[in-house]
């Protein structure tokens, strides 16, 4: 269970529909989180909203609960609410949360996302034609349906853009505009974003009308997270990861983030070779496999998960004991999101970041954002020399004659 600040409102004080309150109780929620306390009354009031809040703040329930409250209490026809999200995993997760909260109200939800084998198309087509109360969709797949001409969106009253900054990063700006062109002009719009760069402001201006603004301060990594950095050359990284995990039975759930599909595959292969139970998630995997891997990792059947950024935002995985950043995330806020995966429920967790010379300036930016210095460690001696910490240095490549050579055993080459 996520630990939130005490002295918050009780859900009962929000006067939500009894069936919804029952589901909230059933899910074990007692007090509202700050974003819920601020957003729910405004949404119930029918206002447009722009909300800067990161994953883990309880923002999903903040927008789902008031919408479900309306749907449980009012008459409506056809599709009512469209939630647009950047990734398939987030679509599934939000759909599941809607199902949980709407258990006693019977409001239906459908997740529409790409990557399937095509068998889901007909069911989606029927739902989009006849209407489905809540639709959670990724932009690409939804546009594919919209192009066919049968989608009936004239009854949509609520539009929610979740993880809006991530959607723009992924190049969905025009797709979002296109989808919106199919919606009635009169609707309530809610936009949630972890950050507020100028492009998000621009989108907000176009989509929202006289919005109420909520800003939930970016939370720094929880006190219980032990953060450290290893100063490493690239060719030291995989052997270092192997040695960091080997023999550490306490780390029961390990999540490794890496920037590219290629490095994700390389890390997973190397760990598999060392007999760890390891799986990977990146965009080249079939959607069904991605869901299966994520499910098994959440159920603690897989100890190590190696993933690209697809998992850094939005996805709710509890009790991760060790996070390893194979590279420093380009966006300083992503570091906080990733590290936020650990020490959420339990009070302790470890987050290690492998930093090469090129990434040092990025680490400096992260330290500025979280307003603290992260402890820097050299790689253990057997891996050779670490680069020297110098965030102002111009990125350079290590001279060839310093190529990594493992001292013991003489088998230094590891690619
Ligand atoms: P989110 O920020 O929406 O991804 O939510 C993060 C996690 O917090 C999810 O596991 C939610 O189920 C949980 N959560 C949301 N609101 C509450 C609450 N009021 N009390 C306890 N847990 C909550």
Short mmCIF file of C-alpha atoms and ligand atoms in Angstrom, two decimals:
data_model
loop_
_atom_site.label_atom_id
_atom_site.label_comp_id
_atom_site.label_asym_id
_atom_site.label_seq_id
_atom_site.Cartn_x
_atom_site.Cartn_y
_atom_site.Cartn_z
CA UNK A 1 0.00 0.00 0.00
CA UNK A 2 1.31 3.43 -0.86
CA UNK A 3 1.96 5.59 2.18
CA UNK A 4 0.48 9.05 1.86
CA UNK A 5 0.60 11.98 4.22
CA UNK A 6 -1.77 11.61 7.16
CA UNK A 7 -4.41 14.27 8.02
CA UNK A 8 -6.03 13.94 4.60
CA UNK A 9 -9.74 13.94 3.86
CA UNK A 10 -11.80 10.81 4.21
CA UNK A 11 -13.33 9.58 0.98
CA UNK A 12 -16.68 9.59 2.76
CA UNK A 13 -16.47 13.42 2.98
CA UNK A 14 -16.59 13.64 -0.81
CA UNK A 15 -20.21 12.43 -0.82
CA UNK A 16 -19.66 10.08 -3.69
CA UNK A 17 -22.24 7.54 -4.84
CA UNK A 18 -22.68 4.73 -2.27
CA UNK A 19 -21.71 2.05 -4.76
CA UNK A 20 -18.49 3.89 -5.47
CA UNK A 21 -17.73 4.46 -1.80
CA UNK A 22 -18.20 0.75 -1.25
CA UNK A 23 -15.69 -0.06 -4.01
CA UNK A 24 -13.22 2.49 -2.58
CA UNK A 25 -13.50 0.84 0.82
CA UNK A 26 -13.13 -2.57 -0.76
CA UNK A 27 -9.87 -1.40 -2.39
CA UNK A 28 -8.58 -0.35 1.01
CA UNK A 29 -8.45 3.41 0.34
CA UNK A 30 -9.38 5.50 3.38
CA UNK A 31 -7.92 8.98 2.98
CA UNK A 32 -7.60 10.98 -0.21
CA UNK A 33 -4.20 11.92 -1.58
CA UNK A 34 -3.50 15.65 -2.20
CA UNK A 35 -4.24 15.42 -5.92
CA UNK A 36 -7.51 13.60 -5.22
CA UNK A 37 -8.52 16.11 -2.59
CA UNK A 38 -7.92 19.01 -4.97
CA UNK A 39 -9.07 17.50 -8.26
CA UNK A 40 -12.20 15.50 -7.39
CA UNK A 41 -14.41 18.45 -6.29
CA UNK A 42 -13.38 20.49 -9.36
CA UNK A 43 -14.12 17.63 -11.74
CA UNK A 44 -17.44 16.96 -10.03
CA UNK A 45 -18.17 20.64 -10.57
CA UNK A 46 -17.75 20.13 -14.32
CA UNK A 47 -14.63 22.27 -14.68
CA UNK A 48 -11.80 21.69 -17.12
CA UNK A 49 -8.58 20.86 -15.34
CA UNK A 50 -4.87 20.93 -15.97
CA UNK A 51 -3.00 18.97 -13.38
CA UNK A 52 0.74 18.61 -12.95
CA UNK A 53 1.21 15.41 -10.98
CA UNK A 54 3.50 12.47 -11.31
CA UNK A 55 2.85 8.76 -11.07
CA UNK A 56 2.35 7.50 -7.55
CA UNK A 57 0.35 10.53 -6.42
CA UNK A 58 -2.98 8.74 -6.92
CA UNK A 59 -3.85 10.80 -10.01
CA UNK A 60 -5.63 7.95 -11.79
CA UNK A 61 -8.27 7.64 -9.06
CA UNK A 62 -8.41 11.46 -9.01
CA UNK A 63 -9.90 11.51 -12.51
CA UNK A 64 -11.69 8.14 -12.55
CA UNK A 65 -13.71 8.57 -9.36
CA UNK A 66 -15.57 11.78 -10.23
CA UNK A 67 -16.28 10.51 -13.75
CA UNK A 68 -17.63 7.22 -12.40
CA UNK A 69 -19.64 9.16 -9.84
CA UNK A 70 -21.38 11.02 -12.65
CA UNK A 71 -21.94 7.87 -14.67
CA UNK A 72 -23.36 6.06 -11.65
CA UNK A 73 -25.76 8.88 -10.85
CA UNK A 74 -26.84 10.32 -14.23
CA UNK A 75 -28.42 9.01 -17.36
CA UNK A 76 -26.17 8.97 -20.42
CA UNK A 77 -26.08 7.33 -23.82
CA UNK A 78 -23.34 5.76 -25.92
CA UNK A 79 -19.65 6.32 -25.28
CA UNK A 80 -19.23 8.90 -22.56
CA UNK A 81 -15.57 9.20 -21.59
CA UNK A 82 -12.42 8.94 -23.66
CA UNK A 83 -9.09 8.51 -21.87
CA UNK A 84 -6.03 8.83 -24.13
CA UNK A 85 -2.73 7.45 -22.82
CA UNK A 86 0.75 7.01 -24.30
CA UNK A 87 1.40 3.29 -23.79
CA UNK A 88 -0.43 -0.01 -24.01
CA UNK A 89 0.61 -0.94 -20.47
CA UNK A 90 -0.90 2.24 -19.09
CA UNK A 91 -4.12 1.64 -21.06
CA UNK A 92 -4.45 -1.80 -19.50
CA UNK A 93 -3.62 -0.51 -16.02
CA UNK A 94 -6.17 2.32 -16.16
CA UNK A 95 -8.83 -0.01 -17.60
CA UNK A 96 -8.22 -2.39 -14.68
CA UNK A 97 -8.53 0.45 -12.16
CA UNK A 98 -11.81 1.54 -13.77
CA UNK A 99 -13.06 -2.03 -13.50
CA UNK A 100 -12.13 -2.13 -9.81
CA UNK A 101 -13.84 1.15 -8.93
CA UNK A 102 -16.90 0.45 -11.08
CA UNK A 103 -17.42 -3.06 -9.70
CA UNK A 104 -20.70 -2.19 -7.95
CA UNK A 105 -21.87 0.44 -10.45
CA UNK A 106 -21.54 -1.79 -13.51
CA UNK A 107 -20.11 1.01 -15.69
CA UNK A 108 -18.27 -0.63 -18.58
CA UNK A 109 -14.75 0.13 -19.73
CA UNK A 110 -12.74 -0.99 -22.72
CA UNK A 111 -9.01 -0.68 -23.43
CA UNK A 112 -8.04 -0.16 -27.05
CA UNK A 113 -4.38 -0.46 -27.96
CA UNK A 114 -2.18 -1.80 -30.72
CA UNK A 115 0.11 -4.78 -30.92
CA UNK A 116 -2.56 -7.50 -30.83
CA UNK A 117 -3.06 -10.25 -33.41
CA UNK A 118 -6.13 -8.58 -34.92
CA UNK A 119 -8.71 -10.80 -33.18
CA UNK A 120 -9.73 -7.92 -30.90
CA UNK A 121 -10.57 -5.60 -33.81
CA UNK A 122 -14.19 -6.73 -34.28
CA UNK A 123 -15.03 -6.40 -30.58
CA UNK A 124 -13.48 -2.91 -30.52
CA UNK A 125 -15.42 -1.98 -33.66
CA UNK A 126 -18.72 -3.04 -32.05
CA UNK A 127 -17.91 -1.13 -28.85
CA UNK A 128 -16.92 2.00 -30.76
CA UNK A 129 -20.05 1.81 -32.90
CA UNK A 130 -22.63 0.93 -30.25
CA UNK A 131 -20.90 2.88 -27.48
CA UNK A 132 -18.97 1.88 -24.38
CA UNK A 133 -19.14 4.06 -21.25
CA UNK A 134 -15.40 4.51 -20.80
CA UNK A 135 -12.80 3.98 -23.51
CA UNK A 136 -9.10 3.97 -22.63
CA UNK A 137 -7.01 4.13 -25.78
CA UNK A 138 -3.57 4.70 -27.21
CA UNK A 139 -3.59 7.23 -30.08
CA UNK A 140 -2.39 5.00 -32.93
CA UNK A 141 -4.97 2.24 -32.60
CA UNK A 142 -7.80 4.68 -31.99
CA UNK A 143 -6.92 6.61 -35.14
CA UNK A 144 -6.90 3.35 -37.11
CA UNK A 145 -10.53 2.82 -36.04
CA UNK A 146 -11.49 6.47 -36.61
CA UNK A 147 -10.23 6.22 -40.19
CA UNK A 148 -12.76 3.46 -40.90
CA UNK A 149 -15.62 5.88 -40.35
CA UNK A 150 -17.82 3.86 -37.97
CA UNK A 151 -16.72 5.30 -34.62
CA UNK A 152 -19.55 7.14 -32.84
CA UNK A 153 -18.04 9.78 -30.61
CA UNK A 154 -20.89 12.30 -30.75
CA UNK A 155 -21.93 11.36 -27.20
CA UNK A 156 -18.50 11.89 -25.59
CA UNK A 157 -18.81 14.26 -22.62
CA UNK A 158 -15.40 13.79 -21.00
CA UNK A 159 -11.91 13.76 -22.51
CA UNK A 160 -8.90 12.86 -20.38
CA UNK A 161 -5.32 13.13 -21.57
CA UNK A 162 -3.08 11.23 -19.18
CA UNK A 163 0.72 11.49 -19.16
CA UNK A 164 0.34 14.29 -21.72
CA UNK A 165 4.04 15.20 -21.69
CA UNK A 166 4.97 11.61 -22.46
CA UNK A 167 2.50 11.58 -25.37
CA UNK A 168 4.13 14.67 -26.85
CA UNK A 169 7.60 13.15 -26.33
CA UNK A 170 6.39 10.15 -28.29
CA UNK A 171 5.26 12.36 -31.18
CA UNK A 172 1.49 12.10 -30.65
CA UNK A 173 0.75 15.85 -30.85
CA UNK A 174 -0.96 15.68 -34.23
CA UNK A 175 -2.70 12.38 -33.45
CA UNK A 176 -4.25 13.94 -30.36
CA UNK A 177 -5.47 16.92 -32.39
CA UNK A 178 -6.92 14.54 -34.96
CA UNK A 179 -8.76 12.47 -32.35
CA UNK A 180 -10.15 15.63 -30.75
CA UNK A 181 -11.55 16.72 -34.11
CA UNK A 182 -13.96 13.74 -33.88
CA UNK A 183 -15.33 14.82 -30.47
CA UNK A 184 -18.22 17.16 -29.72
CA UNK A 185 -17.05 20.72 -28.99
CA UNK A 186 -18.97 20.80 -25.71
CA UNK A 187 -17.20 18.47 -23.29
CA UNK A 188 -15.24 18.47 -20.07
CA UNK A 189 -11.47 18.17 -20.57
CA UNK A 190 -8.92 16.97 -18.05
CA UNK A 191 -5.23 16.99 -18.75
CA UNK A 192 -2.67 15.28 -16.51
CA UNK A 193 1.04 15.67 -17.05
CA UNK A 194 4.11 14.98 -14.93
CA UNK A 195 5.84 18.09 -16.29
CA UNK A 196 4.67 21.35 -17.83
CA UNK A 197 6.98 22.25 -20.73
CA UNK A 198 5.81 25.02 -23.12
CA UNK A 199 4.40 22.48 -25.62
CA UNK A 200 2.07 21.14 -22.95
CA UNK A 201 0.91 24.68 -22.21
CA UNK A 202 0.26 25.14 -25.92
CA UNK A 203 -1.77 21.92 -26.09
CA UNK A 204 -3.66 22.93 -22.94
CA UNK A 205 -4.57 26.25 -24.55
CA UNK A 206 -6.05 24.47 -27.55
CA UNK A 207 -7.88 21.71 -25.71
CA UNK A 208 -8.98 23.13 -22.36
CA UNK A 209 -11.43 25.87 -21.68
CA UNK A 210 -10.79 28.14 -18.72
CA UNK A 211 -9.16 25.31 -16.77
CA UNK A 212 -8.65 25.05 -13.04
CA UNK A 213 -4.95 24.44 -12.40
CA UNK A 214 -3.49 22.04 -9.86
CA UNK A 215 0.18 21.63 -9.18
CA UNK A 216 1.32 18.77 -7.06
CA UNK A 217 4.98 19.39 -6.28
CA UNK A 218 7.37 16.90 -7.75
CA UNK A 219 8.15 14.64 -4.87
CA UNK A 220 11.76 13.82 -4.28
CA UNK A 221 12.69 10.16 -4.00
CA UNK A 222 11.41 8.79 -0.70
CA UNK A 223 13.70 9.00 2.31
CA UNK A 224 13.96 5.22 2.39
CA UNK A 225 15.62 5.01 -1.04
CA UNK A 226 19.33 4.53 -0.90
CA UNK A 227 20.64 6.22 -4.03
CA UNK A 228 24.13 5.77 -5.42
CA UNK A 229 25.97 6.22 -8.66
CA UNK A 230 28.70 4.06 -10.18
CA UNK A 231 31.11 5.95 -12.41
CA UNK A 232 31.60 3.48 -15.24
CA UNK A 233 32.83 3.12 -18.78
CA UNK A 234 30.28 1.50 -21.08
CA UNK A 235 32.11 -1.80 -21.34
CA UNK A 236 32.16 -2.14 -17.56
CA UNK A 237 28.40 -1.81 -17.17
CA UNK A 238 27.10 -5.33 -17.86
CA UNK A 239 29.77 -7.12 -15.78
CA UNK A 240 29.10 -4.60 -13.00
CA UNK A 241 25.35 -5.34 -13.08
CA UNK A 242 26.07 -9.07 -12.89
CA UNK A 243 28.27 -8.58 -9.87
CA UNK A 244 25.81 -6.18 -8.17
CA UNK A 245 23.08 -8.81 -8.28
CA UNK A 246 25.09 -11.98 -7.74
CA UNK A 247 24.57 -13.45 -4.28
CA UNK A 248 22.23 -10.63 -3.16
CA UNK A 249 19.19 -12.69 -2.23
CA UNK A 250 17.68 -9.68 -0.43
CA UNK A 251 16.96 -8.06 -3.78
CA UNK A 252 13.85 -10.05 -4.62
CA UNK A 253 12.53 -7.76 -7.30
CA UNK A 254 14.99 -5.97 -9.56
CA UNK A 255 14.11 -3.53 -12.34
CA UNK A 256 16.81 -2.44 -14.79
CA UNK A 257 16.13 0.48 -17.11
CA UNK A 258 18.06 0.94 -20.31
CA UNK A 259 17.67 3.46 -23.12
CA UNK A 260 17.64 1.16 -26.14
CA UNK A 261 16.03 -2.13 -27.16
CA UNK A 262 19.49 -3.36 -28.12
CA UNK A 263 21.02 -2.81 -24.71
CA UNK A 264 17.91 -4.24 -23.02
CA UNK A 265 18.41 -7.44 -25.03
CA UNK A 266 22.15 -7.53 -24.24
CA UNK A 267 21.66 -7.08 -20.50
CA UNK A 268 18.89 -9.71 -20.36
CA UNK A 269 21.01 -12.17 -22.34
CA UNK A 270 23.98 -11.71 -20.08
CA UNK A 271 21.92 -12.14 -16.89
CA UNK A 272 20.18 -15.20 -18.32
CA UNK A 273 23.61 -16.66 -18.93
CA UNK A 274 24.26 -16.26 -15.21
CA UNK A 275 21.04 -18.21 -14.44
CA UNK A 276 18.99 -15.32 -13.05
CA UNK A 277 15.25 -15.47 -13.73
CA UNK A 278 15.15 -12.52 -16.07
CA UNK A 279 12.72 -11.16 -18.65
CA UNK A 280 12.70 -8.05 -20.79
CA UNK A 281 10.16 -5.55 -22.03
CA UNK A 282 10.75 -3.32 -25.02
CA UNK A 283 8.71 -2.15 -27.97
CA UNK A 284 9.87 -4.98 -30.27
CA UNK A 285 8.03 -7.57 -28.14
CA UNK A 286 4.51 -8.68 -29.01
CA UNK A 287 1.94 -6.93 -26.84
CA UNK A 288 0.72 -10.22 -25.37
CA UNK A 289 4.28 -11.09 -24.32
CA UNK A 290 4.76 -7.63 -22.79
CA UNK A 291 1.63 -8.07 -20.68
CA UNK A 292 2.58 -11.60 -19.72
CA UNK A 293 6.09 -10.54 -18.62
CA UNK A 294 4.76 -7.56 -16.67
CA UNK A 295 2.17 -9.77 -14.96
CA UNK A 296 4.76 -12.34 -13.93
CA UNK A 297 7.13 -9.62 -12.69
CA UNK A 298 4.35 -8.03 -10.62
CA UNK A 299 3.50 -11.48 -9.23
CA UNK A 300 7.18 -11.90 -8.27
CA UNK A 301 7.61 -14.93 -10.53
CA UNK A 302 10.36 -13.11 -12.41
CA UNK A 303 13.13 -11.65 -10.30
CA UNK A 304 14.80 -9.34 -12.79
CA UNK A 305 13.02 -7.24 -15.41
CA UNK A 306 15.03 -5.28 -17.97
CA UNK A 307 12.99 -2.58 -19.69
CA UNK A 308 13.17 0.49 -21.86
CA UNK A 309 11.48 3.71 -20.80
CA UNK A 310 8.13 2.15 -21.68
CA UNK A 311 7.89 1.33 -17.97
CA UNK A 312 9.24 4.46 -16.34
CA UNK A 313 5.98 6.39 -16.24
CA UNK A 314 2.54 5.52 -15.12
CA UNK A 315 3.09 1.86 -14.45
CA UNK A 316 2.36 0.83 -10.89
CA UNK A 317 4.63 -1.95 -9.66
CA UNK A 318 4.98 -2.34 -5.96
CA UNK A 319 7.83 -3.49 -3.74
CA UNK A 320 10.80 -3.25 -6.06
CA UNK A 321 13.94 -3.72 -4.00
CA UNK A 322 16.55 -2.60 -6.52
CA UNK A 323 16.41 -0.25 -9.50
CA UNK A 324 19.40 -0.03 -11.81
CA UNK A 325 19.64 2.73 -14.39
CA UNK A 326 21.94 1.40 -17.09
CA UNK A 327 22.16 4.96 -18.39
CA UNK A 328 21.21 8.30 -16.95
CA UNK A 329 17.74 9.25 -18.20
CA UNK A 330 17.85 12.23 -20.56
CA UNK A 331 14.99 13.86 -18.69
CA UNK A 332 15.90 14.57 -15.05
CA UNK A 333 12.28 14.05 -13.98
CA UNK A 334 12.34 10.54 -15.42
CA UNK A 335 15.01 9.71 -12.85
CA UNK A 336 12.60 10.59 -10.07
CA UNK A 337 9.86 8.54 -11.74
CA UNK A 338 12.10 5.53 -12.10
CA UNK A 339 13.50 5.74 -8.60
CA UNK A 340 9.91 6.20 -7.42
CA UNK A 341 9.32 2.56 -8.35
CA UNK A 342 11.27 1.52 -5.28
CA UNK A 343 10.62 2.12 -1.59
CA UNK A 344 6.99 2.94 -2.26
CA UNK A 345 5.28 0.38 -0.11
CA UNK A 346 8.19 -0.94 1.87
CA UNK A 347 10.23 1.81 3.45
CA UNK A 348 13.57 0.85 1.92
CA UNK A 349 14.90 0.37 -1.56
CA UNK A 350 18.08 0.86 -3.53
CA UNK A 351 18.51 2.85 -6.74
CA UNK A 352 21.82 2.59 -8.57
CA UNK A 353 22.73 4.58 -11.67
CA UNK A 354 25.60 3.73 -13.98
CA UNK A 355 27.15 6.94 -15.24
CA UNK A 356 29.69 7.22 -18.05
CA UNK A 357 31.54 10.41 -18.88
CA UNK A 358 28.99 11.47 -21.49
CA UNK A 359 26.17 11.24 -18.94
CA UNK A 360 27.84 13.15 -16.10
CA UNK A 361 26.27 16.49 -16.99
CA UNK A 362 22.84 14.79 -16.92
CA UNK A 363 23.46 13.45 -13.46
CA UNK A 364 24.37 16.94 -12.34
CA UNK A 365 20.96 18.15 -13.58
CA UNK A 366 19.25 15.40 -11.59
CA UNK A 367 21.12 16.43 -8.47
CA UNK A 368 19.95 19.99 -9.01
CA UNK A 369 16.36 18.81 -9.45
CA UNK A 370 16.30 16.66 -6.32
CA UNK A 371 18.40 19.21 -4.49
CA UNK A 372 20.90 16.72 -3.13
CA UNK A 373 24.13 15.09 -4.13
CA UNK A 374 24.03 11.40 -4.99
CA UNK A 375 26.83 9.33 -3.53
CA UNK A 376 29.38 8.44 -6.23
CA UNK A 377 31.28 5.17 -6.22
CA UNK A 378 34.09 3.90 -8.43
CA UNK A 379 33.62 0.47 -10.00
CA UNK A 380 35.19 -2.35 -7.95
CA UNK A 381 38.90 -2.66 -8.69
CA UNK A 382 38.63 -5.90 -10.67
CA UNK A 383 36.73 -4.05 -13.42
CA UNK A 384 39.54 -1.59 -14.06
CA UNK A 385 39.56 2.19 -13.65
CA UNK A 386 36.46 4.33 -13.30
CA UNK A 387 36.11 7.59 -15.22
CA UNK A 388 36.75 10.64 -13.06
CA UNK A 389 33.69 12.60 -11.91
CA UNK A 390 33.62 15.81 -13.91
CA UNK A 391 30.17 17.01 -14.91
CA UNK A 392 31.62 19.96 -16.84
CA UNK A 393 33.99 17.90 -18.96
CA UNK A 394 33.36 17.70 -22.67
CA UNK A 395 32.24 14.12 -23.38
CA UNK A 396 35.15 12.09 -24.68
CA UNK A 397 35.84 8.49 -25.59
CA UNK A 398 38.25 6.46 -23.61
CA UNK A 399 41.57 5.93 -25.43
CA UNK A 400 41.78 2.48 -26.99
CA UNK A 401 44.68 1.32 -24.82
CA UNK A 402 42.49 1.61 -21.71
CA UNK A 403 40.03 -1.01 -22.93
CA UNK A 404 38.39 -2.91 -20.09
CA UNK A 405 40.20 -6.02 -19.05
CA UNK A 406 38.99 -8.06 -16.12
CA UNK A 407 42.00 -8.71 -13.92
CA UNK A 408 41.05 -12.13 -12.64
CA UNK A 409 40.78 -14.99 -15.12
CA UNK A 410 42.04 -12.92 -18.05
CA UNK A 411 38.72 -13.10 -19.97
CA UNK A 412 38.16 -9.40 -20.13
CA UNK A 413 36.27 -9.09 -23.41
CA UNK A 414 32.61 -9.13 -22.78
CA UNK A 415 30.59 -7.92 -25.73
P1 LIG B 1 -1.29 6.50 -9.53
O1 LIG B 1 -0.55 7.76 -9.17
O2 LIG B 1 -2.66 6.77 -10.01
O3 LIG B 1 -0.50 5.62 -10.46
O4 LIG B 1 -1.50 5.65 -8.17
C1 LIG B 1 -0.45 5.04 -7.50
C2 LIG B 1 -0.92 3.98 -6.52
O5 LIG B 1 -1.56 4.57 -5.40
C3 LIG B 1 -1.90 2.95 -7.07
O6 LIG B 1 -1.45 1.68 -6.66
C4 LIG B 1 -3.20 3.28 -6.43
O7 LIG B 1 -4.00 2.13 -6.27
C5 LIG B 1 -2.76 3.84 -5.09
N1 LIG B 1 -3.69 4.83 -4.51
C6 LIG B 1 -4.31 5.83 -5.16
N2 LIG B 1 -5.06 6.57 -4.31
C7 LIG B 1 -4.91 6.03 -3.08
C8 LIG B 1 -5.43 6.34 -1.78
N3 LIG B 1 -6.24 7.38 -1.60
N4 LIG B 1 -5.08 5.56 -0.76
C9 LIG B 1 -4.24 4.52 -0.96
N5 LIG B 1 -3.70 4.15 -2.14
C10 LIG B 1 -4.03 4.90 -3.20
#
